[in-house]
Amino acid sequence: MIRSLSFAELQQRFGGECYGSLSGFTQLETDSRLPLEGKVFLALKGERFDGHRFCLQAKEQGATGLVVSDFQPGIDLPQWCVADTRIALGQIALLNRELFRGSVIAITGNSGKTTVKEMLGSVLSHAFGSDSVLITAGNFNNDIGVPLTLLRLSAEHRFAVIELGASHLGEIEYCAGLARPDIGVVLNVTGAHLGEFGSTENIAQAKGELILALGEEGCAVINQDDVYAEYWRSLASGCRLTGYGVGLGHPKEAEVKAQNIQIKNSGYAFDLCFHNESFPVLLQVPARHNVSNALAAASAALQLGVSLQTIAEGLERFSGVVGRLQIVTGFKQSSIINDSYNANPGSVRAAIDTLMDFSGQHILILGDVGELGDGSVEAHASLGRYAREKGVEHLFTYGELTRHSAGSFGDNAYHFTDHLQLAESVKQWLTQDTVVLVKGSRSTHMEVVVKALSSPPSVD
């Protein structure tokens, strides 16, 4: 945190009741399993958990105060008692954000958030030093993770790169209200979380909440290749606006473009263009859609005054994200594309496109894609058809819904309900010239298959 906060200050600003006196704290935790010495413990409550059960444990581990919604009479610690600790977490984070004098960049979209966040972090760290940049850790992108990220802001930071996800309308509005971004990057709509939102229009509306949160001096960065680009542009009347694109013809609204895109080694080379300037970039990661991700990061960096050359150098330092299109050596010297971190229909198609950029025999290992609602069966069937049309030779599926992918793929499709049995079956097809893509929603734990196929088997 940027400075110490007291319970009295929190009560004066946000209400609630104080029991005992805590003159100040600079660290807060919500997980009693983490070190708590000298920290305040905030007890979150949900449908399946109640952090109040761990308040005594928190004291025993050295916590100096409690933020609770149920007063803990048997625990001799200062307590700030509020109606909702989840809201209180956001309020404390907002206070820390108000003290921050640097720039906040928020990123949202169905696909690519984490990659763009890490790319931009690489660029800003190269330009200004890694100690000056805070980025969201892991997937801390919801109404709990965003406040926890904001609480990590310190006086040394000049930039904060915040990832915003959403499982319902209003979540990005709430999180952006806490983060108060100076730049908002909107990447795409791909159909992820369709089950929660009901339609892609609602997903686009949710992503647009980030644009509406920007002030007059803020800047919206919009992917002009996305079908909802014009809708998002219509929301940006209250802020500045810039766009990027790799699509054919480059829409005139795309100020930041990629030209002369070529596959080079296991990555992509292209010219990064902004107005009348250009600079060559060599990405060290596969997948054409990572060129678009790089443009998103570049667009934000340009708004912060970073030069094209420095952006290009920062992008070239980016080596990828664990479980996101990572290439590892597999059994019999095959190549494994580990894209097991998560999946939605759009990202599966993009990953298949990446698979087909490689020469040799192509094998797709696909786990269930979750959160697709009533359209789940047809969505999975369409992925099987897409793989067949693109030229994938063998499809191995895992889960329940991917039975429909195997069925639509036809011959040379094999369905399994056990990770290791699937991996053993795949091994018989592997040669030095085989490329295997492993993809699936996080809930399917497809990293187990990656581990089993790695040579030597990877370790945790």
GROMACS .gro file of C-alpha atoms in nm:
model
  460
    1MET     CA    1   0.000   0.000   0.000
    2ILE     CA    2   0.107   0.359  -0.057
    3ARG     CA    3   0.057   0.472   0.302
    4SER     CA    4  -0.075   0.341   0.630
    5LEU     CA    5  -0.453   0.336   0.686
    6SER     CA    6  -0.629   0.323   1.023
    7PHE     CA    7  -0.962   0.165   1.112
    8ALA     CA    8  -1.079   0.508   1.234
    9GLU     CA    9  -1.010   0.654   0.888
   10LEU     CA   10  -1.199   0.370   0.721
   11GLN     CA   11  -1.496   0.415   0.956
   12GLN     CA   12  -1.506   0.789   0.894
   13ARG     CA   13  -1.505   0.742   0.516
   14PHE     CA   14  -1.723   0.433   0.478
   15GLY     CA   15  -1.912   0.377   0.804
   16GLY     CA   16  -1.929   0.058   1.006
   17GLU     CA   17  -1.824   0.012   1.368
   18CYS     CA   18  -1.475   0.002   1.517
   19TYR     CA   19  -1.396  -0.220   1.813
   20GLY     CA   20  -1.056  -0.146   1.957
   21SER     CA   21  -0.802   0.081   1.793
   22LEU     CA   22  -0.566   0.002   1.507
   23SER     CA   23  -0.348   0.304   1.439
   24GLY     CA   24  -0.244   0.187   1.096
   25PHE     CA   25  -0.176  -0.100   0.858
   26THR     CA   26  -0.010  -0.132   0.519
   27GLN     CA   27  -0.090  -0.494   0.431
   28LEU     CA   28  -0.413  -0.691   0.411
   29GLU     CA   29  -0.488  -1.057   0.339
   30THR     CA   30  -0.805  -1.255   0.270
   31ASP     CA   31  -0.643  -1.600   0.279
   32SER     CA   32  -0.564  -1.734   0.626
   33ARG     CA   33  -0.324  -1.987   0.472
   34LEU     CA   34  -0.081  -1.711   0.376
   35PRO     CA   35   0.165  -1.538   0.614
   36LEU     CA   36  -0.030  -1.288   0.828
   37GLU     CA   37   0.236  -1.143   1.058
   38GLY     CA   38   0.171  -0.768   1.088
   39LYS     CA   39  -0.123  -0.777   0.844
   40VAL     CA   40  -0.497  -0.716   0.870
   41PHE     CA   41  -0.714  -1.020   0.794
   42LEU     CA   42  -1.035  -0.951   0.600
   43ALA     CA   43  -1.294  -1.229   0.635
   44LEU     CA   44  -1.476  -1.286   0.307
   45LYS     CA   45  -1.805  -1.472   0.306
   46GLY     CA   46  -1.955  -1.662   0.012
   47GLU     CA   47  -2.206  -1.935  -0.063
   48ARG     CA   48  -1.957  -2.212   0.014
   49PHE     CA   49  -1.711  -2.049   0.253
   50ASP     CA   50  -1.692  -1.812   0.548
   51GLY     CA   51  -1.362  -1.650   0.635
   52HIS     CA   52  -1.494  -1.565   0.983
   53ARG     CA   53  -1.423  -1.927   1.076
   54PHE     CA   54  -1.052  -1.851   1.042
   55CYS     CA   55  -1.030  -1.529   1.243
   56LEU     CA   56  -0.883  -1.702   1.549
   57GLN     CA   57  -0.631  -1.878   1.326
   58ALA     CA   58  -0.544  -1.540   1.174
   59LYS     CA   59  -0.471  -1.398   1.520
   60GLU     CA   60  -0.254  -1.697   1.605
   61GLN     CA   61  -0.059  -1.636   1.283
   62GLY     CA   62   0.016  -1.276   1.379
   63ALA     CA   63  -0.267  -1.071   1.227
   64THR     CA   64  -0.292  -0.724   1.386
   65GLY     CA   65  -0.658  -0.655   1.308
   66LEU     CA   66  -0.976  -0.794   1.153
   67VAL     CA   67  -1.226  -0.667   0.897
   68VAL     CA   68  -1.546  -0.862   0.958
   69SER     CA   69  -1.921  -0.852   0.900
   70ASP     CA   70  -1.984  -1.057   1.215
   71PHE     CA   71  -1.816  -0.919   1.528
   72GLN     CA   72  -1.578  -1.173   1.681
   73PRO     CA   73  -1.627  -1.134   2.060
   74GLY     CA   74  -1.377  -1.398   2.162
   75ILE     CA   75  -1.083  -1.256   1.969
   76ASP     CA   76  -0.879  -0.980   2.128
   77LEU     CA   77  -0.790  -0.787   1.813
   78PRO     CA   78  -0.904  -0.448   1.678
   79GLN     CA   79  -1.199  -0.504   1.444
   80TRP     CA   80  -1.370  -0.297   1.178
   81CYS     CA   81  -1.720  -0.443   1.152
   82VAL     CA   82  -1.904  -0.371   0.825
   83ALA     CA   83  -2.218  -0.489   0.646
   84ASP     CA   84  -2.030  -0.665   0.363
   85THR     CA   85  -1.659  -0.743   0.375
   86ARG     CA   86  -1.644  -0.788  -0.003
   87ILE     CA   87  -1.757  -0.428  -0.046
   88ALA     CA   88  -1.514  -0.320   0.228
   89LEU     CA   89  -1.229  -0.484   0.038
   90GLY     CA   90  -1.313  -0.268  -0.262
   91GLN     CA   91  -1.338   0.044  -0.047
   92ILE     CA   92  -0.993  -0.007   0.104
   93ALA     CA   93  -0.854  -0.071  -0.246
   94LEU     CA   94  -1.019   0.247  -0.372
   95LEU     CA   95  -0.846   0.451  -0.101
   96ASN     CA   96  -0.510   0.313  -0.212
   97ARG     CA   97  -0.593   0.381  -0.578
   98GLU     CA   98  -0.681   0.742  -0.494
   99LEU     CA   99  -0.333   0.785  -0.348
  100PHE     CA  100  -0.165   0.652  -0.665
  101ARG     CA  101  -0.020   0.919  -0.893
  102GLY     CA  102   0.083   0.692  -1.179
  103SER     CA  103  -0.108   0.554  -1.478
  104VAL     CA  104  -0.353   0.265  -1.463
  105ILE     CA  105  -0.413   0.056  -1.776
  106ALA     CA  106  -0.708  -0.186  -1.764
  107ILE     CA  107  -0.752  -0.470  -2.014
  108THR     CA  108  -1.064  -0.673  -2.089
  109GLY     CA  109  -1.186  -0.917  -2.356
  110ASN     CA  110  -1.287  -1.279  -2.392
  111SER     CA  111  -0.944  -1.389  -2.513
  112GLY     CA  112  -0.593  -1.256  -2.475
  113LYS     CA  113  -0.626  -1.052  -2.154
  114THR     CA  114  -0.344  -1.225  -1.973
  115THR     CA  115  -0.116  -1.229  -2.278
  116VAL     CA  116  -0.170  -0.858  -2.350
  117LYS     CA  117  -0.121  -0.779  -1.981
  118GLU     CA  118   0.214  -0.962  -1.980
  119MET     CA  119   0.319  -0.811  -2.315
  120LEU     CA  120   0.245  -0.459  -2.192
  121GLY     CA  121   0.421  -0.536  -1.865
  122SER     CA  122   0.727  -0.646  -2.062
  123VAL     CA  123   0.724  -0.325  -2.268
  124LEU     CA  124   0.681  -0.093  -1.968
  125SER     CA  125   0.941  -0.281  -1.764
  126HIS     CA  126   1.188  -0.246  -2.050
  127ALA     CA  127   1.109   0.123  -2.088
  128PHE     CA  128   1.091   0.230  -1.724
  129GLY     CA  129   1.230  -0.057  -1.512
  130SER     CA  130   1.051  -0.356  -1.366
  131ASP     CA  131   1.021  -0.201  -1.019
  132SER     CA  132   0.801   0.074  -1.162
  133VAL     CA  133   0.536  -0.164  -1.302
  134LEU     CA  134   0.262  -0.355  -1.118
  135ILE     CA  135   0.065  -0.615  -1.313
  136THR     CA  136  -0.221  -0.841  -1.214
  137ALA     CA  137  -0.090  -1.169  -1.073
  138GLY     CA  138  -0.234  -1.484  -1.229
  139ASN     CA  139  -0.606  -1.449  -1.298
  140PHE     CA  140  -0.688  -1.203  -1.017
  141ASN     CA  141  -0.933  -1.027  -1.247
  142ASN     CA  142  -1.268  -1.031  -1.061
  143ASP     CA  143  -1.431  -0.830  -0.783
  144ILE     CA  144  -1.194  -0.984  -0.530
  145GLY     CA  145  -0.877  -1.010  -0.738
  146VAL     CA  146  -0.887  -0.653  -0.872
  147PRO     CA  147  -0.905  -0.494  -0.523
  148LEU     CA  148  -0.626  -0.721  -0.400
  149THR     CA  149  -0.415  -0.608  -0.697
  150LEU     CA  150  -0.485  -0.241  -0.625
  151LEU     CA  151  -0.377  -0.295  -0.264
  152ARG     CA  152  -0.035  -0.399  -0.398
  153LEU     CA  153   0.022  -0.050  -0.539
  154SER     CA  154   0.315   0.122  -0.368
  155ALA     CA  155   0.486   0.458  -0.393
  156GLU     CA  156   0.755   0.303  -0.618
  157HIS     CA  157   0.508   0.212  -0.892
  158ARG     CA  158   0.453   0.437  -1.193
  159PHE     CA  159   0.224   0.203  -1.386
  160ALA     CA  160  -0.042  -0.054  -1.300
  161VAL     CA  161  -0.161  -0.302  -1.563
  162ILE     CA  162  -0.492  -0.444  -1.444
  163GLU     CA  163  -0.677  -0.737  -1.600
  164LEU     CA  164  -1.058  -0.720  -1.583
  165GLY     CA  165  -1.275  -1.029  -1.629
  166ALA     CA  166  -1.650  -1.068  -1.590
  167SER     CA  167  -1.903  -1.339  -1.520
  168HIS     CA  168  -2.204  -1.104  -1.524
  169LEU     CA  169  -2.310  -0.757  -1.633
  170GLY     CA  170  -2.194  -0.488  -1.394
  171GLU     CA  171  -1.879  -0.664  -1.273
  172ILE     CA  172  -1.643  -0.468  -1.499
  173GLU     CA  173  -1.831  -0.148  -1.413
  174TYR     CA  174  -1.767  -0.216  -1.044
  175CYS     CA  175  -1.401  -0.317  -1.086
  176ALA     CA  176  -1.325  -0.029  -1.322
  177GLY     CA  177  -1.484   0.206  -1.069
  178LEU     CA  178  -1.221   0.091  -0.821
  179ALA     CA  179  -0.928   0.086  -1.066
  180ARG     CA  180  -1.020   0.422  -1.228
  181PRO     CA  181  -0.814   0.344  -1.540
  182ASP     CA  182  -0.642   0.608  -1.749
  183ILE     CA  183  -0.637   0.370  -2.047
  184GLY     CA  184  -0.892   0.098  -2.120
  185VAL     CA  185  -0.807  -0.176  -2.371
  186VAL     CA  186  -1.098  -0.375  -2.517
  187LEU     CA  187  -0.980  -0.682  -2.708
  188ASN     CA  188  -1.267  -0.894  -2.839
  189VAL     CA  189  -1.584  -1.097  -2.795
  190THR     CA  190  -1.542  -1.469  -2.870
  191GLY     CA  191  -1.840  -1.635  -2.705
  192ALA     CA  192  -1.670  -1.727  -2.376
  193HIS     CA  193  -1.904  -1.729  -2.073
  194LEU     CA  194  -2.201  -1.735  -2.309
  195GLY     CA  195  -2.391  -1.940  -2.053
  196GLU     CA  196  -2.375  -1.659  -1.797
  197PHE     CA  197  -2.445  -1.371  -2.035
  198GLY     CA  198  -2.698  -1.530  -2.268
  199SER     CA  199  -2.576  -1.357  -2.585
  200THR     CA  200  -2.263  -1.213  -2.741
  201GLU     CA  201  -2.440  -0.874  -2.738
  202ASN     CA  202  -2.450  -0.887  -2.360
  203ILE     CA  203  -2.083  -0.983  -2.351
  204ALA     CA  204  -1.999  -0.683  -2.571
  205GLN     CA  205  -2.202  -0.463  -2.337
  206ALA     CA  206  -2.009  -0.598  -2.038
  207LYS     CA  207  -1.675  -0.525  -2.205
  208GLY     CA  208  -1.802  -0.178  -2.295
  209GLU     CA  209  -1.842  -0.099  -1.926
  210LEU     CA  210  -1.467  -0.037  -1.922
  211ILE     CA  211  -1.498   0.236  -2.185
  212LEU     CA  212  -1.780   0.405  -1.993
  213ALA     CA  213  -1.558   0.417  -1.685
  214LEU     CA  214  -1.295   0.633  -1.859
  215GLY     CA  215  -1.283   1.006  -1.788
  216GLU     CA  216  -1.228   1.291  -2.033
  217GLU     CA  217  -0.852   1.249  -2.016
  218GLY     CA  218  -0.878   0.871  -2.048
  219CYS     CA  219  -0.820   0.678  -2.369
  220ALA     CA  220  -1.009   0.377  -2.503
  221VAL     CA  221  -0.802   0.133  -2.710
  222ILE     CA  222  -1.029  -0.073  -2.937
  223ASN     CA  223  -0.962  -0.375  -3.158
  224GLN     CA  224  -1.093  -0.258  -3.495
  225ASP     CA  225  -1.096  -0.616  -3.625
  226ASP     CA  226  -1.369  -0.717  -3.379
  227VAL     CA  227  -1.730  -0.724  -3.495
  228TYR     CA  228  -1.829  -0.503  -3.201
  229ALA     CA  229  -1.568  -0.233  -3.268
  230GLU     CA  230  -1.820   0.024  -3.388
  231TYR     CA  231  -2.044  -0.038  -3.088
  232TRP     CA  232  -1.751   0.020  -2.852
  233ARG     CA  233  -1.651   0.333  -3.043
  234SER     CA  234  -2.002   0.467  -2.990
  235LEU     CA  235  -1.949   0.441  -2.614
  236ALA     CA  236  -1.631   0.649  -2.621
  237SER     CA  237  -1.788   0.994  -2.659
  238GLY     CA  238  -1.662   1.093  -2.314
  239CYS     CA  239  -1.295   1.001  -2.364
  240ARG     CA  240  -1.015   0.989  -2.618
  241LEU     CA  241  -1.008   0.699  -2.863
  242THR     CA  242  -0.755   0.497  -3.061
  243GLY     CA  243  -0.775   0.169  -3.249
  244TYR     CA  244  -0.555  -0.110  -3.379
  245GLY     CA  245  -0.598  -0.388  -3.634
  246VAL     CA  246  -0.434  -0.661  -3.838
  247GLY     CA  247  -0.731  -0.728  -4.065
  248LEU     CA  248  -0.709  -0.700  -4.441
  249GLY     CA  249  -0.745  -0.344  -4.560
  250HIS     CA  250  -0.674  -0.203  -4.214
  251PRO     CA  251  -0.984  -0.006  -4.112
  252LYS     CA  252  -0.916   0.367  -4.117
  253GLU     CA  253  -0.987   0.378  -3.744
  254ALA     CA  254  -0.687   0.149  -3.682
  255GLU     CA  255  -0.403   0.389  -3.605
  256VAL     CA  256  -0.174   0.106  -3.497
  257LYS     CA  257  -0.122  -0.165  -3.758
  258ALA     CA  258   0.091  -0.468  -3.842
  259GLN     CA  259   0.231  -0.505  -4.193
  260ASN     CA  260   0.448  -0.768  -4.364
  261ILE     CA  261   0.343  -1.039  -4.118
  262GLN     CA  262   0.553  -1.355  -4.156
  263ILE     CA  263   0.607  -1.677  -3.965
  264LYS     CA  264   0.967  -1.681  -3.843
  265ASN     CA  265   1.112  -1.973  -3.648
  266SER     CA  266   0.847  -2.047  -3.383
  267GLY     CA  267   0.719  -1.689  -3.375
  268TYR     CA  268   0.606  -1.404  -3.597
  269ALA     CA  269   0.786  -1.112  -3.758
  270PHE     CA  270   0.601  -0.796  -3.861
  271ASP     CA  271   0.637  -0.422  -3.900
  272LEU     CA  272   0.473  -0.223  -3.621
  273CYS     CA  273   0.319   0.084  -3.782
  274PHE     CA  274   0.186   0.401  -3.618
  275HIS     CA  275   0.093   0.696  -3.837
  276ASN     CA  276   0.393   0.744  -4.071
  277GLU     CA  277   0.642   0.548  -3.859
  278SER     CA  278   0.724   0.178  -3.849
  279PHE     CA  279   0.965  -0.053  -3.670
  280PRO     CA  280   1.030  -0.427  -3.714
  281VAL     CA  281   0.916  -0.667  -3.440
  282LEU     CA  282   1.009  -1.032  -3.388
  283LEU     CA  283   0.770  -1.207  -3.149
  284GLN     CA  284   0.914  -1.511  -2.973
  285VAL     CA  285   0.570  -1.674  -2.939
  286PRO     CA  286   0.358  -1.860  -3.197
  287ALA     CA  287   0.005  -1.781  -3.320
  288ARG     CA  288  -0.103  -1.511  -3.559
  289HIS     CA  289  -0.352  -1.377  -3.304
  290ASN     CA  290  -0.054  -1.286  -3.086
  291VAL     CA  291   0.027  -1.022  -3.347
  292SER     CA  292  -0.309  -0.865  -3.261
  293ASN     CA  293  -0.229  -0.899  -2.891
  294ALA     CA  294   0.103  -0.726  -2.951
  295LEU     CA  295  -0.075  -0.438  -3.127
  296ALA     CA  296  -0.306  -0.398  -2.828
  297ALA     CA  297  -0.009  -0.373  -2.592
  298ALA     CA  298   0.170  -0.138  -2.833
  299SER     CA  299  -0.135   0.089  -2.860
  300ALA     CA  300  -0.149   0.133  -2.483
  301ALA     CA  301   0.226   0.192  -2.460
  302LEU     CA  302   0.212   0.457  -2.733
  303GLN     CA  303  -0.047   0.645  -2.530
  304LEU     CA  304   0.206   0.647  -2.246
  305GLY     CA  305   0.474   0.802  -2.465
  306VAL     CA  306   0.684   0.492  -2.534
  307SER     CA  307   0.867   0.492  -2.869
  308LEU     CA  308   0.808   0.230  -3.140
  309GLN     CA  309   1.164   0.102  -3.102
  310THR     CA  310   1.131   0.056  -2.726
  311ILE     CA  311   0.792  -0.113  -2.773
  312ALA     CA  312   0.943  -0.351  -3.030
  313GLU     CA  313   1.229  -0.437  -2.794
  314GLY     CA  314   0.989  -0.496  -2.506
  315LEU     CA  315   0.767  -0.722  -2.717
  316GLU     CA  316   1.068  -0.925  -2.827
  317ARG     CA  317   1.152  -0.987  -2.460
  318PHE     CA  318   0.811  -1.144  -2.403
  319SER     CA  319   0.850  -1.523  -2.390
  320GLY     CA  320   0.491  -1.631  -2.335
  321VAL     CA  321   0.260  -1.729  -2.050
  322VAL     CA  322   0.258  -2.072  -1.886
  323GLY     CA  323  -0.008  -2.289  -2.047
  324ARG     CA  324  -0.072  -2.043  -2.331
  325LEU     CA  325   0.064  -2.170  -2.662
  326GLN     CA  326   0.390  -2.285  -2.505
  327ILE     CA  327   0.595  -2.520  -2.722
  328VAL     CA  328   0.760  -2.805  -2.531
  329THR     CA  329   0.942  -3.118  -2.646
  330GLY     CA  330   0.726  -3.427  -2.633
  331PHE     CA  331   0.764  -3.804  -2.645
  332LYS     CA  332   0.982  -3.922  -2.938
  333GLN     CA  333   1.095  -3.560  -2.995
  334SER     CA  334   0.749  -3.452  -3.103
  335SER     CA  335   0.639  -3.092  -3.047
  336ILE     CA  336   0.366  -3.020  -2.791
  337ILE     CA  337   0.178  -2.690  -2.804
  338ASN     CA  338   0.064  -2.645  -2.446
  339ASP     CA  339  -0.246  -2.424  -2.458
  340SER     CA  340  -0.411  -2.599  -2.165
  341TYR     CA  341  -0.471  -2.298  -1.939
  342ASN     CA  342  -0.825  -2.226  -2.059
  343ALA     CA  343  -1.050  -2.231  -2.364
  344ASN     CA  344  -1.346  -2.074  -2.538
  345PRO     CA  345  -1.471  -2.144  -2.892
  346GLY     CA  346  -1.281  -1.853  -3.043
  347SER     CA  347  -0.953  -1.939  -2.874
  348VAL     CA  348  -0.986  -2.305  -2.976
  349ARG     CA  349  -1.023  -2.204  -3.342
  350ALA     CA  350  -0.729  -1.965  -3.313
  351ALA     CA  351  -0.517  -2.239  -3.155
  352ILE     CA  352  -0.611  -2.482  -3.434
  353ASP     CA  353  -0.502  -2.218  -3.686
  354THR     CA  354  -0.170  -2.197  -3.502
  355LEU     CA  355  -0.133  -2.576  -3.505
  356MET     CA  356  -0.177  -2.577  -3.881
  357ASP     CA  357   0.101  -2.319  -3.924
  358PHE     CA  358   0.344  -2.600  -3.839
  359SER     CA  359   0.449  -2.864  -4.090
  360GLY     CA  360   0.417  -3.235  -4.018
  361GLN     CA  361   0.142  -3.452  -3.872
  362HIS     CA  362  -0.117  -3.256  -3.672
  363ILE     CA  363  -0.292  -3.394  -3.362
  364LEU     CA  364  -0.551  -3.203  -3.159
  365ILE     CA  365  -0.623  -3.304  -2.800
  366LEU     CA  366  -0.936  -3.121  -2.686
  367GLY     CA  367  -1.100  -3.106  -2.345
  368ASP     CA  368  -1.448  -2.976  -2.274
  369VAL     CA  369  -1.509  -2.604  -2.324
  370GLY     CA  370  -1.721  -2.482  -2.035
  371GLU     CA  371  -1.975  -2.207  -1.969
  372LEU     CA  372  -2.144  -2.218  -2.310
  373GLY     CA  373  -2.501  -2.262  -2.187
  374ASP     CA  374  -2.770  -2.408  -2.411
  375GLY     CA  375  -2.544  -2.395  -2.716
  376SER     CA  376  -2.279  -2.624  -2.568
  377VAL     CA  377  -2.356  -2.930  -2.783
  378GLU     CA  378  -2.353  -2.746  -3.115
  379ALA     CA  379  -2.050  -2.539  -3.012
  380HIS     CA  380  -1.849  -2.856  -2.948
  381ALA     CA  381  -1.972  -3.019  -3.269
  382SER     CA  382  -1.866  -2.711  -3.466
  383LEU     CA  383  -1.516  -2.733  -3.318
  384GLY     CA  384  -1.483  -3.090  -3.443
  385ARG     CA  385  -1.593  -2.981  -3.790
  386TYR     CA  386  -1.352  -2.688  -3.783
  387ALA     CA  387  -1.059  -2.914  -3.694
  388ARG     CA  388  -1.148  -3.151  -3.979
  389GLU     CA  389  -1.186  -2.866  -4.231
  390LYS     CA  390  -0.850  -2.719  -4.132
  391GLY     CA  391  -0.671  -3.049  -4.195
  392VAL     CA  392  -0.610  -3.192  -3.848
  393GLU     CA  393  -0.528  -3.561  -3.898
  394HIS     CA  394  -0.621  -3.699  -3.553
  395LEU     CA  395  -0.853  -3.572  -3.281
  396PHE     CA  396  -0.840  -3.699  -2.922
  397THR     CA  397  -1.111  -3.569  -2.689
  398TYR     CA  398  -1.161  -3.570  -2.313
  399GLY     CA  399  -1.471  -3.502  -2.105
  400GLU     CA  400  -1.841  -3.523  -2.182
  401LEU     CA  401  -1.922  -3.248  -2.430
  402THR     CA  402  -1.626  -3.323  -2.657
  403ARG     CA  403  -1.800  -3.648  -2.754
  404HIS     CA  404  -1.985  -3.423  -2.997
  405SER     CA  405  -1.655  -3.285  -3.129
  406ALA     CA  406  -1.532  -3.638  -3.194
  407GLY     CA  407  -1.860  -3.729  -3.362
  408SER     CA  408  -1.854  -3.435  -3.601
  409PHE     CA  409  -1.484  -3.488  -3.678
  410GLY     CA  410  -1.554  -3.843  -3.798
  411ASP     CA  411  -1.279  -4.096  -3.872
  412ASN     CA  412  -0.960  -4.077  -3.665
  413ALA     CA  413  -1.138  -3.922  -3.366
  414TYR     CA  414  -1.102  -4.096  -3.029
  415HIS     CA  415  -1.285  -4.010  -2.708
  416PHE     CA  416  -1.158  -4.070  -2.353
  417THR     CA  417  -1.269  -4.005  -1.997
  418ASP     CA  418  -0.924  -4.062  -1.843
  419HIS     CA  419  -0.628  -3.828  -1.897
  420LEU     CA  420  -0.355  -4.090  -1.879
  421GLN     CA  421  -0.533  -4.343  -2.102
  422LEU     CA  422  -0.570  -4.066  -2.359
  423ALA     CA  423  -0.201  -3.979  -2.335
  424GLU     CA  424  -0.093  -4.342  -2.377
  425SER     CA  425  -0.310  -4.373  -2.687
  426VAL     CA  426  -0.165  -4.055  -2.837
  427LYS     CA  427   0.193  -4.177  -2.788
  428GLN     CA  428   0.159  -4.445  -3.055
  429TRP     CA  429   0.111  -4.172  -3.318
  430LEU     CA  430   0.401  -3.952  -3.212
  431THR     CA  431   0.713  -3.901  -3.424
  432GLN     CA  432   0.970  -3.627  -3.456
  433ASP     CA  433   0.750  -3.468  -3.724
  434THR     CA  434   0.431  -3.465  -3.514
  435VAL     CA  435   0.286  -3.147  -3.365
  436VAL     CA  436   0.027  -3.187  -3.088
  437LEU     CA  437  -0.204  -2.912  -2.963
  438VAL     CA  438  -0.348  -2.960  -2.612
  439LYS     CA  439  -0.644  -2.733  -2.535
  440GLY     CA  440  -0.937  -2.725  -2.293
  441SER     CA  441  -1.111  -2.529  -2.021
  442ARG     CA  442  -0.931  -2.499  -1.691
  443SER     CA  443  -1.180  -2.735  -1.528
  444THR     CA  444  -1.065  -3.023  -1.752
  445HIS     CA  445  -0.703  -3.009  -1.623
  446MET     CA  446  -0.551  -3.078  -1.963
  447GLU     CA  447  -0.209  -2.992  -1.819
  448VAL     CA  448  -0.213  -3.352  -1.693
  449VAL     CA  449  -0.199  -3.468  -2.055
  450VAL     CA  450   0.081  -3.222  -2.134
  451LYS     CA  451   0.283  -3.357  -1.843
  452ALA     CA  452   0.227  -3.718  -1.954
  453LEU     CA  453   0.335  -3.645  -2.312
  454SER     CA  454   0.641  -3.436  -2.227
  455SER     CA  455   0.987  -3.584  -2.275
  456PRO     CA  456   1.115  -3.627  -2.014
  457PRO     CA  457   0.782  -3.606  -1.830
  458SER     CA  458   0.750  -3.257  -1.683
  459VAL     CA  459   0.747  -3.213  -1.308
  460ASP     CA  460   0.538  -2.981  -1.095
   0.00000   0.00000   0.00000
